[in-house]
Short mmCIF file of C-alpha atoms in Angstrom, two decimals:
data_model
loop_
_atom_site.label_atom_id
_atom_site.label_comp_id
_atom_site.label_asym_id
_atom_site.label_seq_id
_atom_site.Cartn_x
_atom_site.Cartn_y
_atom_site.Cartn_z
CA THR A 29 -12.57 -6.81 -30.86
CA GLN A 30 -12.52 -3.90 -28.42
CA LEU A 31 -16.23 -4.25 -27.60
CA ASN A 32 -15.84 -7.96 -26.87
CA ARG A 33 -12.89 -7.25 -24.56
CA LEU A 34 -14.89 -4.61 -22.69
CA ASP A 35 -17.83 -7.01 -22.35
CA ARG A 36 -15.55 -9.69 -20.84
CA LEU A 37 -13.97 -7.14 -18.51
CA GLY A 38 -17.38 -5.86 -17.38
CA HIS A 39 -18.62 -9.41 -16.84
CA GLN A 40 -15.66 -10.30 -14.63
CA LEU A 41 -16.09 -7.12 -12.59
CA GLN A 42 -19.81 -7.80 -12.10
CA GLN A 43 -19.01 -11.33 -10.97
CA ALA A 44 -16.39 -9.99 -8.54
CA GLN A 45 -18.94 -7.56 -7.09
CA LYS A 46 -21.50 -10.35 -6.68
CA SER A 47 -18.90 -12.53 -4.98
CA LEU A 48 -17.97 -9.73 -2.58
CA ALA A 49 -21.63 -9.10 -1.78
CA ALA A 50 -21.97 -12.80 -0.97
CA GLU A 51 -18.77 -12.62 1.12
CA GLU A 52 -17.05 -15.07 -1.22
CA THR A 53 -13.63 -13.45 -1.22
CA GLU A 54 -11.84 -16.30 -3.01
CA GLN A 55 -14.31 -16.07 -5.89
CA ALA A 56 -13.94 -12.29 -6.01
CA ILE A 57 -10.15 -12.71 -6.20
CA HIS A 58 -10.60 -15.19 -9.05
CA HIS A 59 -12.80 -12.77 -11.00
CA LEU A 60 -10.43 -9.85 -10.45
CA ARG A 61 -7.56 -11.98 -11.74
CA GLN A 62 -9.67 -12.87 -14.76
CA ALA A 63 -10.44 -9.19 -15.34
CA LEU A 64 -6.72 -8.42 -15.28
CA GLN A 65 -6.12 -11.14 -17.85
CA VAL A 66 -8.59 -9.34 -20.11
CA ASP A 67 -6.93 -5.96 -19.48
CA GLY A 68 -3.82 -5.85 -17.34
CA HIS A 69 -3.72 -2.04 -17.49
CA GLN A 70 -6.65 -1.61 -15.10
CA HIS A 71 -4.63 -0.35 -12.16
CA ARG A 72 -7.52 0.18 -9.73
CA ILE A 73 -8.58 -3.42 -10.28
CA ARG A 74 -5.06 -4.51 -9.34
CA LEU A 75 -5.16 -2.33 -6.20
CA ASN A 76 -8.45 -3.95 -5.19
CA LEU A 77 -6.93 -7.36 -5.82
CA VAL A 78 -4.01 -6.47 -3.52
CA LYS A 79 -6.46 -5.44 -0.80
CA LEU A 80 -8.41 -8.69 -1.06
CA LEU A 81 -5.21 -10.76 -1.05
CA LEU A 82 -4.17 -8.96 2.15
CA GLN A 83 -7.55 -9.78 3.70
CA GLN A 84 -6.83 -13.43 2.90
CA ASP A 85 -3.33 -13.12 4.45
CA ASP A 86 -1.76 -13.97 1.09
CA HIS A 87 1.07 -11.49 1.55
CA SER A 88 3.38 -12.91 -1.11
CA ALA A 89 0.70 -12.69 -3.81
CA ALA A 90 -0.29 -9.20 -2.63
CA LEU A 91 3.31 -8.04 -2.76
CA ALA A 92 3.77 -9.52 -6.25
CA GLN A 93 0.72 -7.63 -7.51
CA LEU A 94 1.87 -4.44 -5.82
CA GLU A 95 5.29 -4.79 -7.42
CA ARG A 96 3.64 -4.99 -10.83
CA LEU A 97 1.99 -1.64 -10.11
CA ASN A 98 5.20 -0.16 -8.77
CA GLY A 99 6.92 -0.85 -12.09
CA ILE A 100 4.55 1.43 -14.01
CA ALA A 101 5.98 4.93 -14.42
CA ALA A 102 2.59 6.67 -14.66
CA ILE A 103 1.51 5.09 -11.37
CA ASN A 104 4.60 6.36 -9.60
CA GLN A 105 3.73 9.93 -10.64
CA ASP A 106 0.13 9.81 -9.37
CA ASP A 107 -0.38 10.84 -5.75
CA PHE A 108 -3.55 8.75 -5.38
CA TYR A 109 -1.57 5.62 -6.22
CA ARG A 110 1.38 6.74 -4.10
CA LEU A 111 -0.94 7.05 -1.09
CA GLU A 112 -2.73 3.75 -1.72
CA MET A 113 0.46 1.84 -2.44
CA GLY A 114 2.29 3.41 0.50
CA GLN A 115 -0.45 2.23 2.84
CA LEU A 116 -0.41 -1.25 1.32
CA TYR A 117 3.37 -1.52 1.58
CA THR A 118 3.05 -0.69 5.29
CA GLN A 119 0.51 -3.47 5.73
CA LEU A 120 2.99 -5.82 4.05
CA GLY A 121 5.75 -4.80 6.48
CA GLU A 122 7.64 -2.82 3.82
CA GLN A 123 7.99 0.43 5.80
CA SER A 124 10.91 1.85 3.83
CA ARG A 125 9.05 1.49 0.53
CA SER A 126 5.94 2.95 2.10
CA THR A 127 7.86 5.91 3.47
CA GLN A 128 9.54 6.48 0.12
CA LEU A 129 6.23 6.63 -1.78
CA LEU A 130 4.38 8.68 0.81
CA GLY A 131 7.27 11.13 1.09
CA LEU A 132 6.99 11.94 -2.61
CA ILE A 133 3.54 13.46 -2.17
CA GLN A 134 3.96 17.23 -2.34
CA PRO A 135 2.20 19.74 -0.03
CA GLU A 136 0.06 21.09 -2.89
CA SER A 137 -1.46 17.64 -3.47
CA SER A 138 -4.95 16.86 -2.20
CA HIS A 139 -3.45 13.62 -0.78
CA TYR A 140 -0.68 15.34 1.19
CA LYS A 141 -2.57 15.54 4.50
CA ASP A 142 -3.49 11.85 4.36
CA ALA A 143 0.08 10.89 3.50
CA GLN A 144 1.44 12.95 6.39
CA GLN A 145 -1.05 11.39 8.81
CA TRP A 146 -0.04 7.92 7.60
CA LEU A 147 3.66 8.76 8.01
CA ASP A 148 2.98 10.16 11.49
CA GLN A 149 1.19 6.94 12.42
CA GLN A 150 4.14 4.87 11.19
CA LEU A 151 6.49 6.89 13.39
CA VAL A 152 4.21 6.63 16.43
CA ASP A 153 2.97 3.07 16.00
CA PRO A 154 4.99 1.15 13.38
CA MET A 155 3.34 -2.00 12.05
CA PRO A 156 4.80 -5.07 13.79
CA THR A 157 7.00 -7.19 11.54
CA GLY A 158 7.71 -10.10 13.84
CA PRO A 159 6.96 -11.59 17.26
CA GLN A 160 6.26 -8.85 19.76
CA PRO A 161 7.74 -8.94 23.29
CA THR A 162 5.29 -9.50 26.09
CA THR A 163 7.43 -8.11 28.91
CA GLU A 164 6.28 -5.09 30.88
CA LYS A 165 8.09 -1.84 30.19
CA LYS A 166 7.82 -0.11 33.57
CA ASP A 167 11.54 -0.51 34.44
CA GLN A 168 12.88 0.38 31.00
CA PRO A 169 14.68 3.71 30.41
CA GLU A 170 12.78 6.58 28.89
CA VAL A 171 12.69 6.41 25.08
CA PRO A 172 14.27 9.36 23.27
CA PRO A 173 11.94 11.38 21.05
CA SER A 174 11.10 10.04 17.62
CA PRO A 175 12.60 11.55 14.49
CA SER A 176 10.62 14.49 13.29
CA LEU A 177 8.26 13.84 10.44
CA GLU A 178 9.53 16.97 8.76
CA THR A 179 13.11 15.63 8.89
CA VAL A 180 12.16 12.28 7.38
CA THR A 181 9.98 13.92 4.72
CA ALA A 182 12.71 16.43 3.84
CA LEU A 183 15.26 13.63 3.49
CA ILE A 184 12.94 11.67 1.22
CA GLN A 185 12.11 14.67 -0.92
CA SER A 186 15.79 15.54 -1.26
CA GLY A 187 16.40 12.00 -2.52
CA ASP A 188 18.43 10.90 0.50
CA LEU A 189 16.46 7.71 1.10
CA THR A 190 19.34 6.10 2.99
CA ALA A 191 19.32 8.83 5.64
CA ALA A 192 15.51 8.77 5.83
CA GLN A 193 15.54 5.00 6.34
CA ALA A 194 18.30 5.34 8.94
CA GLU A 195 16.12 7.80 10.90
CA LEU A 196 13.21 5.38 10.78
CA ASP A 197 15.38 2.36 11.58
CA GLN A 198 16.87 4.19 14.57
CA PHE A 199 13.38 4.89 15.85
CA SER A 200 12.23 1.31 15.23
CA ALA A 201 15.23 -0.11 17.09
CA GLN A 202 14.33 1.79 20.27
#
């Protein structure tokens, strides 16, 4: 019955909270997974699971859970989820997907400023995706300016994701 399902869901969430309070992340992950088995439509639970999986450096499991969210049309229309998922994609090294989601957030949204700050940060300090060089940069030529955030955002909003990614890739290659 519906009441029984809600009781099981509530129980799993309480157990996850207790596990987190006791700093037992693996147990919290287990309980969140159990909660999603009771009701797989609890999107915020899935987002929290992704965050815990990232804390445990389980990137493949985090990406799989994030992909399940990404496939839900209602999620892709909600700026809160666009912002959260964009940030998580960045942490997973998926900059183009992050940029795509964050670029969809319109100026009238309450999440627009946060999305723009996150995009700015990606342009200034992209998340490393591999081994980083340890050589000094004092004799290297001056780096050309980064693509403008407005240009990348405009390209994304116009649907030209290829050009937006090319701008970001050009910046990343420098």
